[in-house]
CSV table of C-alpha atoms and ligand atoms in Angstrom, one decimal:
chain,number,residue,atom,x,y,z
A,12,MET,CA,-46.2,-35.7,44.0
A,13,PRO,CA,-45.5,-37.0,47.5
A,14,LEU,CA,-45.2,-33.6,50.3
A,15,VAL,CA,-41.4,-32.2,49.4
A,16,SER,CA,-38.5,-30.7,51.9
A,17,MET,CA,-39.3,-26.8,51.9
A,18,ARG,CA,-35.4,-26.9,51.3
A,19,GLN,CA,-35.9,-28.4,47.9
A,20,LEU,CA,-38.3,-26.1,47.2
A,21,LEU,CA,-36.6,-23.2,48.0
A,22,ASP,CA,-33.2,-24.0,46.8
A,23,GLU,CA,-35.4,-24.2,43.3
A,24,ALA,CA,-36.8,-20.4,44.1
A,25,ALA,CA,-33.1,-19.6,44.8
A,26,LYS,CA,-32.1,-21.0,41.6
A,27,GLY,CA,-34.7,-19.6,39.6
A,28,GLY,CA,-34.9,-16.0,41.3
A,29,TYR,CA,-38.2,-16.3,42.5
A,30,GLY,CA,-40.4,-16.2,46.0
A,31,VAL,CA,-42.8,-19.0,47.0
A,32,GLY,CA,-45.6,-17.7,48.8
A,33,ALA,CA,-46.6,-19.6,52.5
A,34,PHE,CA,-50.0,-19.3,53.1
A,35,ASN,CA,-51.7,-20.7,56.1
A,36,VAL,CA,-54.6,-22.8,56.7
A,37,ASN,CA,-57.2,-23.6,59.4
A,38,ASP,CA,-59.8,-25.9,56.8
A,39,MET,CA,-60.6,-27.5,54.0
A,40,GLU,CA,-61.8,-24.8,52.1
A,41,GLN,CA,-58.7,-22.9,52.6
A,42,ILE,CA,-56.3,-25.8,51.4
A,43,GLN,CA,-58.9,-25.9,48.5
A,44,ALA,CA,-58.5,-22.9,47.8
A,45,ILE,CA,-54.4,-22.8,47.7
A,46,MET,CA,-54.3,-25.9,45.6
A,47,GLY,CA,-56.8,-24.3,43.0
A,48,ALA,CA,-54.8,-21.3,42.8
A,49,ALA,CA,-51.6,-23.5,42.7
A,50,LYS,CA,-53.3,-25.8,39.5
A,51,GLU,CA,-54.1,-22.6,37.9
A,52,THR,CA,-51.1,-21.2,37.9
A,53,ASN,CA,-48.6,-23.7,38.1
A,54,SER,CA,-47.2,-23.1,40.8
A,55,PRO,CA,-44.9,-25.0,43.5
A,56,VAL,CA,-46.4,-24.2,47.3
A,57,ILE,CA,-45.8,-23.9,50.8
A,58,ILE,CA,-49.1,-24.9,53.3
A,59,GLN,CA,-48.4,-23.8,56.6
A,60,ALA,CA,-50.2,-24.2,60.3
A,61,SER,CA,-49.8,-22.4,63.1
A,62,ARG,CA,-50.1,-23.9,66.8
A,63,GLY,CA,-53.5,-22.3,66.8
A,64,ALA,CA,-54.8,-23.8,63.4
A,65,ARG,CA,-53.3,-27.1,64.6
A,66,ALA,CA,-55.5,-26.9,68.0
A,67,PHE,CA,-58.1,-25.6,65.9
A,68,ALA,CA,-59.0,-27.9,63.1
A,69,GLN,CA,-56.9,-31.0,65.1
A,70,ASP,CA,-53.8,-32.5,63.9
A,71,LYS,CA,-55.1,-35.5,62.0
A,72,TYR,CA,-57.6,-34.0,59.9
A,73,LEU,CA,-55.4,-30.6,59.1
A,74,PHE,CA,-52.7,-33.0,58.0
A,75,HIS,CA,-55.2,-35.7,56.5
A,76,LEU,CA,-56.5,-32.6,54.3
A,77,ILE,CA,-53.1,-31.8,53.2
A,78,LEU,CA,-52.4,-35.5,52.2
A,79,ALA,CA,-55.9,-35.3,49.9
A,80,ALA,CA,-53.9,-32.0,48.3
A,81,ALA,CA,-50.6,-34.1,47.2
A,82,GLU,CA,-53.0,-37.2,46.3
A,83,LEU,CA,-55.1,-35.3,44.1
A,84,ASN,CA,-52.1,-32.7,42.8
A,85,PRO,CA,-49.7,-35.1,41.8
A,86,GLU,CA,-47.8,-32.4,39.5
A,87,ILE,CA,-47.4,-29.7,42.0
A,88,PRO,CA,-44.8,-30.2,45.0
A,89,ILE,CA,-46.0,-29.1,48.3
A,90,ALA,CA,-43.9,-28.3,51.5
A,91,MET,CA,-46.2,-28.9,54.4
A,92,HIS,CA,-44.8,-26.5,57.4
A,93,GLN,CA,-45.0,-25.6,60.9
A,94,ASP,CA,-45.6,-21.9,61.4
A,95,HIS,CA,-44.1,-20.3,64.7
A,96,GLY,CA,-43.1,-23.5,66.6
A,97,ASN,CA,-42.9,-22.0,70.1
A,98,SER,CA,-40.6,-24.9,71.5
A,99,PHE,CA,-38.9,-28.0,70.7
A,100,GLU,CA,-41.7,-30.6,71.7
A,101,THR,CA,-43.8,-28.3,69.1
A,102,CYS,CA,-41.4,-28.9,66.2
A,103,LYS,CA,-40.7,-32.7,67.4
A,104,SER,CA,-44.7,-33.1,67.4
A,105,ALA,CA,-44.8,-31.7,63.9
A,106,ILE,CA,-42.3,-33.6,62.5
A,107,GLU,CA,-43.5,-36.9,63.9
A,108,LEU,CA,-46.7,-36.4,62.4
A,109,GLY,CA,-45.2,-36.0,58.7
A,110,TYR,CA,-44.7,-31.9,58.4
A,111,THR,CA,-41.8,-31.6,55.9
A,112,SER,CA,-40.6,-28.2,57.3
A,113,VAL,CA,-40.8,-26.3,61.0
A,114,MET,CA,-40.1,-23.1,62.1
A,115,MET,CA,-38.7,-22.6,66.0
A,116,ASP,CA,-39.5,-19.2,66.3
A,117,GLY,CA,-36.8,-19.4,69.2
A,118,SER,CA,-37.0,-15.3,69.3
A,119,LEU,CA,-39.3,-15.5,71.4
A,120,LYS,CA,-39.7,-17.7,75.0
A,121,GLU,CA,-42.0,-20.5,74.9
A,122,ASP,CA,-45.3,-18.5,76.0
A,123,GLY,CA,-44.8,-16.6,72.5
A,124,LYS,CA,-44.7,-13.3,73.5
A,125,THR,CA,-41.4,-12.6,75.6
A,126,PRO,CA,-38.4,-11.9,73.9
A,127,ALA,CA,-35.6,-14.7,74.6
A,128,SER,CA,-32.1,-14.3,74.9
A,129,PHE,CA,-30.1,-14.8,71.6
A,130,GLU,CA,-28.6,-17.5,73.7
A,131,GLU,CA,-31.4,-19.0,74.0
A,132,ASN,CA,-32.9,-18.7,70.6
A,133,VAL,CA,-29.4,-20.4,69.5
A,134,ALA,CA,-29.7,-23.2,71.9
A,135,VAL,CA,-33.8,-24.6,71.2
A,136,THR,CA,-32.7,-24.0,67.7
A,137,LYS,CA,-30.0,-26.0,67.0
A,138,ARG,CA,-31.6,-28.8,69.2
A,139,VAL,CA,-34.6,-28.8,66.6
A,140,VAL,CA,-32.2,-27.9,63.5
A,141,GLU,CA,-30.1,-31.8,65.0
A,142,PHE,CA,-33.7,-33.7,65.4
A,143,ALA,CA,-34.9,-32.1,62.0
A,144,HIS,CA,-32.2,-32.8,59.8
A,145,GLU,CA,-31.6,-36.3,60.7
A,146,ARG,CA,-34.8,-36.9,59.5
A,147,GLY,CA,-34.7,-34.4,56.2
A,148,VAL,CA,-36.6,-31.8,57.7
A,149,THR,CA,-36.1,-28.5,57.1
A,150,VAL,CA,-35.6,-25.8,60.1
A,151,GLU,CA,-36.2,-21.6,59.4
A,152,GLY,CA,-35.3,-19.7,62.8
A,153,GLU,CA,-36.2,-16.8,63.6
A,154,ILE,CA,-34.1,-13.5,64.7
A,155,GLY,CA,-35.0,-10.2,65.5
A,156,VAL,CA,-38.6,-10.2,66.7
A,157,LEU,CA,-41.5,-9.2,64.3
A,158,GLY,CA,-44.3,-6.8,65.4
A,159,GLY,CA,-47.7,-7.5,66.0
A,160,VAL,CA,-49.3,-10.8,66.9
A,161,GLU,CA,-51.0,-13.3,65.0
A,162,ASP,CA,-53.4,-16.7,66.7
A,163,GLY,CA,-51.7,-15.2,69.9
A,164,HIS,CA,-48.2,-15.6,68.7
A,165,GLY,CA,-46.0,-12.4,69.2
A,166,ALA,CA,-44.5,-9.5,70.6
A,167,GLY,CA,-46.7,-7.0,69.8
A,168,GLY,CA,-45.5,-3.6,68.8
A,169,THR,CA,-44.7,-2.3,65.6
A,170,GLY,CA,-41.8,-4.5,64.5
A,171,LEU,CA,-39.4,-1.6,64.7
A,172,GLU,CA,-38.5,-2.0,68.4
A,173,HIS,CA,-36.0,-5.3,67.7
A,174,VAL,CA,-35.0,-5.2,64.2
A,175,THR,CA,-32.5,-7.7,62.9
A,176,ASP,CA,-29.1,-7.4,63.6
A,177,PRO,CA,-26.8,-8.5,60.5
A,178,ASP,CA,-24.0,-9.9,62.9
A,179,GLN,CA,-26.0,-11.3,64.9
A,180,ALA,CA,-27.6,-13.1,61.8
A,181,VAL,CA,-24.9,-14.1,60.6
A,182,GLU,CA,-23.6,-15.8,63.9
A,183,PHE,CA,-27.1,-17.3,64.3
A,184,ALA,CA,-27.2,-19.0,60.9
A,185,GLU,CA,-23.3,-20.4,61.9
A,186,LEU,CA,-24.5,-21.6,65.2
A,187,THR,CA,-27.5,-23.3,64.4
A,188,GLY,CA,-27.3,-24.7,60.5
A,189,VAL,CA,-30.4,-23.4,59.7
A,190,ASP,CA,-32.2,-23.6,56.2
A,191,ALA,CA,-33.8,-20.4,56.3
A,192,LEU,CA,-34.2,-17.2,58.3
A,193,ALA,CA,-37.1,-15.0,59.2
A,194,ILE,CA,-35.9,-11.6,59.6
A,195,ALA,CA,-37.1,-8.4,61.3
A,196,ILE,CA,-37.1,-5.7,59.3
A,197,GLY,CA,-40.4,-3.7,60.3
A,198,THR,CA,-43.1,-5.8,59.1
A,199,SER,CA,-45.6,-7.3,62.0
A,200,HIS,CA,-49.0,-9.7,62.0
A,201,GLY,CA,-52.2,-8.8,61.6
A,202,ALA,CA,-54.1,-6.7,59.6
A,203,TYR,CA,-53.2,-3.4,61.4
A,204,LYS,CA,-49.5,-3.1,60.1
A,205,PHE,CA,-49.1,0.4,59.0
A,206,THR,CA,-51.3,3.8,59.8
A,207,LYS,CA,-49.8,5.0,56.5
A,208,LYS,CA,-48.6,3.9,53.1
A,209,PRO,CA,-45.2,2.4,53.9
A,210,ASP,CA,-42.2,3.3,51.7
A,211,GLY,CA,-38.7,2.3,51.8
A,212,SER,CA,-38.0,4.7,54.9
A,213,VAL,CA,-40.3,2.1,56.8
A,214,LEU,CA,-39.3,-1.0,55.9
A,215,LYS,CA,-35.8,-1.6,56.6
A,216,MET,CA,-34.8,-3.2,53.1
A,217,ASP,CA,-30.9,-1.9,53.4
A,218,VAL,CA,-30.9,-4.3,56.5
A,219,LEU,CA,-31.9,-7.1,54.6
A,220,ILE,CA,-29.9,-6.6,51.3
A,221,ALA,CA,-26.8,-6.6,53.7
A,222,ILE,CA,-28.2,-10.2,55.6
A,223,HIS,CA,-28.3,-11.2,52.0
A,224,LYS,CA,-24.9,-10.5,51.2
A,225,ARG,CA,-23.3,-12.2,54.0
A,226,LEU,CA,-25.7,-15.1,53.9
A,227,PRO,CA,-26.3,-15.7,50.4
A,228,ASN,CA,-26.8,-19.6,51.1
A,229,THR,CA,-29.4,-19.3,53.5
A,230,HIS,CA,-33.5,-18.1,52.1
A,231,LEU,CA,-34.7,-15.4,54.0
A,232,VAL,CA,-38.1,-15.5,55.2
A,233,MET,CA,-40.7,-12.6,55.5
A,234,HIS,CA,-43.3,-12.9,58.0
A,235,GLY,CA,-46.5,-10.5,58.6
A,236,SER,CA,-46.2,-9.8,54.5
A,237,SER,CA,-49.6,-9.8,53.6
A,238,SER,CA,-50.8,-6.1,51.5
A,239,VAL,CA,-53.6,-5.5,53.1
A,240,PRO,CA,-55.5,-4.4,49.6
A,241,LYS,CA,-58.0,-1.4,50.1
A,242,ASP,CA,-60.5,-3.5,47.7
A,243,LEU,CA,-60.9,-6.3,50.2
A,244,GLN,CA,-60.8,-4.5,53.3
A,245,ASP,CA,-64.1,-2.3,51.6
A,246,VAL,CA,-65.6,-5.3,50.7
A,247,ILE,CA,-65.7,-5.9,54.5
A,248,ASN,CA,-66.9,-2.9,55.6
A,249,LYS,CA,-69.6,-2.6,52.6
A,250,TYR,CA,-70.8,-5.3,53.8
A,251,GLY,CA,-71.7,-4.2,57.8
A,252,GLY,CA,-67.4,-4.7,58.8
A,253,LYS,CA,-65.9,-2.2,60.7
A,254,LEU,CA,-62.4,-2.3,59.7
A,255,LYS,CA,-60.1,0.7,60.7
A,256,GLU,CA,-57.8,2.0,57.5
A,257,THR,CA,-55.2,0.0,57.3
A,258,TRP,CA,-51.9,-0.5,55.3
A,259,GLY,CA,-50.1,-4.0,54.8
A,260,VAL,CA,-46.3,-4.4,53.0
A,261,PRO,CA,-46.7,-3.2,49.3
A,262,VAL,CA,-46.2,-6.1,46.8
A,263,GLU,CA,-43.2,-4.4,45.0
A,264,GLU,CA,-41.7,-4.3,48.6
A,265,ILE,CA,-41.6,-7.5,48.4
A,266,GLN,CA,-40.7,-8.1,45.1
A,267,LEU,CA,-37.4,-6.1,46.1
A,268,GLY,CA,-36.8,-8.4,49.0
A,269,ILE,CA,-37.1,-11.6,46.4
A,270,ARG,CA,-34.7,-9.5,44.1
A,271,ASN,CA,-32.1,-9.8,47.3
A,272,GLY,CA,-32.7,-13.2,48.9
A,273,VAL,CA,-36.1,-13.4,49.9
A,274,ARG,CA,-37.5,-16.9,49.5
A,275,LYS,CA,-40.3,-17.5,51.7
A,276,ILE,CA,-43.4,-15.0,52.2
A,277,ASN,CA,-45.5,-15.6,54.5
A,278,VAL,CA,-49.2,-14.5,53.8
A,279,ASP,CA,-52.8,-14.7,55.6
A,280,THR,CA,-54.4,-11.8,56.5
A,281,ASP,CA,-55.0,-11.2,52.6
A,282,ASN,CA,-56.7,-14.5,52.6
A,283,ARG,CA,-58.7,-13.8,56.0
A,284,LEU,CA,-60.0,-10.5,54.3
A,285,ALA,CA,-60.7,-12.2,51.5
A,286,MET,CA,-63.1,-15.0,53.0
A,287,THR,CA,-64.4,-12.6,55.2
A,288,GLY,CA,-65.7,-10.1,52.7
A,289,ALA,CA,-67.6,-12.8,50.4
A,290,ILE,CA,-68.8,-14.4,53.3
A,291,ARG,CA,-70.2,-11.1,54.9
A,292,LYS,CA,-71.2,-10.1,51.0
A,293,VAL,CA,-73.7,-13.2,51.0
A,294,LEU,CA,-75.0,-12.7,53.9
A,295,TRP,CA,-75.5,-9.0,53.6
A,296,GLU,CA,-77.1,-9.3,50.5
A,297,GLN,CA,-79.5,-12.6,50.8
A,298,PRO,CA,-80.3,-13.0,54.5
A,299,GLU,CA,-82.3,-15.7,54.0
A,300,LYS,CA,-79.6,-18.0,53.2
A,301,PHE,CA,-78.3,-20.6,55.7
A,302,ASP,CA,-76.7,-23.1,54.1
A,303,PRO,CA,-73.2,-23.2,54.0
A,304,ARG,CA,-72.1,-23.8,51.1
A,305,ASP,CA,-73.8,-20.5,49.6
A,306,TYR,CA,-71.0,-18.5,51.4
A,307,MET,CA,-68.4,-21.1,52.0
A,308,LYS,CA,-68.0,-21.6,47.9
A,309,PRO,CA,-67.3,-17.7,47.2
A,310,ALA,CA,-65.5,-17.4,50.2
A,311,ARG,CA,-62.9,-20.4,48.9
A,312,GLU,CA,-63.1,-18.8,45.1
A,313,ALA,CA,-62.3,-15.3,46.7
A,314,MET,CA,-59.1,-16.7,48.5
A,315,GLN,CA,-58.1,-18.7,45.2
A,316,LYS,CA,-58.0,-15.1,43.6
A,317,VAL,CA,-55.7,-13.7,46.0
A,318,VAL,CA,-53.6,-16.7,46.1
A,319,ALA,CA,-53.3,-16.8,42.3
A,320,GLN,CA,-52.4,-13.4,42.3
A,321,ARG,CA,-49.8,-13.7,45.0
A,322,MET,CA,-48.2,-17.0,43.4
A,323,THR,CA,-47.9,-14.6,40.0
A,324,GLN,CA,-46.3,-11.6,42.2
A,325,PHE,CA,-44.0,-13.6,43.5
A,326,GLY,CA,-43.0,-15.5,40.3
A,327,GLN,CA,-43.6,-19.3,41.8
A,328,ALA,CA,-46.3,-19.3,39.0
A,329,GLY,CA,-45.1,-22.0,35.9
A,330,HIS,CA,-42.6,-23.2,38.0
A,331,ALA,CA,-44.2,-26.4,39.5
A,332,GLY,CA,-43.0,-28.6,36.5
A,333,ASP,CA,-39.2,-27.9,37.1
A,334,TYR,CA,-38.1,-30.4,39.2
A,335,LYS,CA,-38.8,-33.7,40.5
A,336,ALA,CA,-39.3,-34.4,44.5
A,337,VAL,CA,-36.3,-35.5,46.1
A,338,SER,CA,-37.3,-38.1,49.1
A,339,ILE,CA,-36.7,-36.9,52.4
A,340,VAL,CA,-34.3,-40.0,52.7
A,341,GLU,CA,-32.0,-38.6,50.5
A,342,ILE,CA,-32.6,-34.8,51.9
A,343,ALA,CA,-31.5,-36.3,55.6
A,344,LYS,CA,-28.2,-38.1,53.5
A,345,GLY,CA,-27.2,-34.9,52.5
A,346,TYR,CA,-27.7,-33.0,56.0
A,347,LYS,CA,-25.4,-36.1,57.0
A,348,ASP,CA,-22.6,-35.4,54.4
A,349,GLY,CA,-22.3,-32.4,54.7
A,350,SER,CA,-23.9,-31.3,50.9
A,351,LEU,CA,-26.6,-29.9,52.2
A,352,LYS,CA,-25.0,-27.7,55.0
A,353,THR,CA,-25.2,-24.0,54.4
A,354,LYS,CA,-22.3,-21.8,54.3
A,355,PRO,CA,-22.6,-18.1,55.4
A,356,LEU,CA,-20.3,-16.2,53.4
A,357,VAL,CA,-18.0,-14.3,55.2
A,358,ALA,CA,-17.8,-11.0,53.4
A,359,ALA,CA,-16.8,-7.2,54.5
A,360,LYS,CA,-19.3,-5.4,56.7
B,50,ZN,ZN1,-45.0,-15.1,61.3
């Protein structure tokens, strides 16, 4: 299957009532781990690259690795997504390279650190939507500001300083025409999300539910949604690592989100933990080893296991064969004739 539009993938997920994991990649082994899991569970998948990943791997290497994944797995719908674009230019370069989806994170200024005004966010996101939709490419925007920092991108903090205001979310969706919307409900990037197990009083699920009621056609996105499981932390610490005790977003909270309009769930930290733990184990137990394959193979397997588990938990497992890819050209026509326009439902507050 050629790379598919993320909009098609998320529309299908909404129809089927499930969520789709968006997994970050920087190298070949991570792409293979994701595709191994997608094949194993028969799942559609979103593969995403941050600006940091694009710089680390170089655009051409990363993009061609993903094309190889599509070529080798014709039965799996794959959307290729730019994670946290910081400017119109970043998104434009991803679209010109062949990404089928971009995130314009206008919640922060171009430095990727300073919160931007609502007006600035609307202006830059709208510009990206116009450019992207003409080319059949999906756009995710962000309203409210997420906590933490990932790959040098983020405002820091706990994620509760700038929780999304539902009125603003509706206005933002109407003004920009985004397909998907990342909202801030208390999640944050990185491994250190919570210092105790979070429950409904920590994550603002009521805000999420309120936004979904009023924007039923805009796919909601949960960022910073690794679960940071204790067993993965333990492996790292057992073999010489020094992680401080920490909690991520419990899978049950994500599943509650999925029942209330969350269609894309970003997961990066869990995969990093799984790979690093596997590498540490080999090097700790067998210090004579020096062939990278001796530790990259178990690292890849450890990541595949986590990804397959998330695919099952999010509900995307079993859905790879539900639909055929609609070409990007057809999708572009849909945006042009208005049939793919997302219409916010104006409901009582
Ligand atoms: Zn994010």
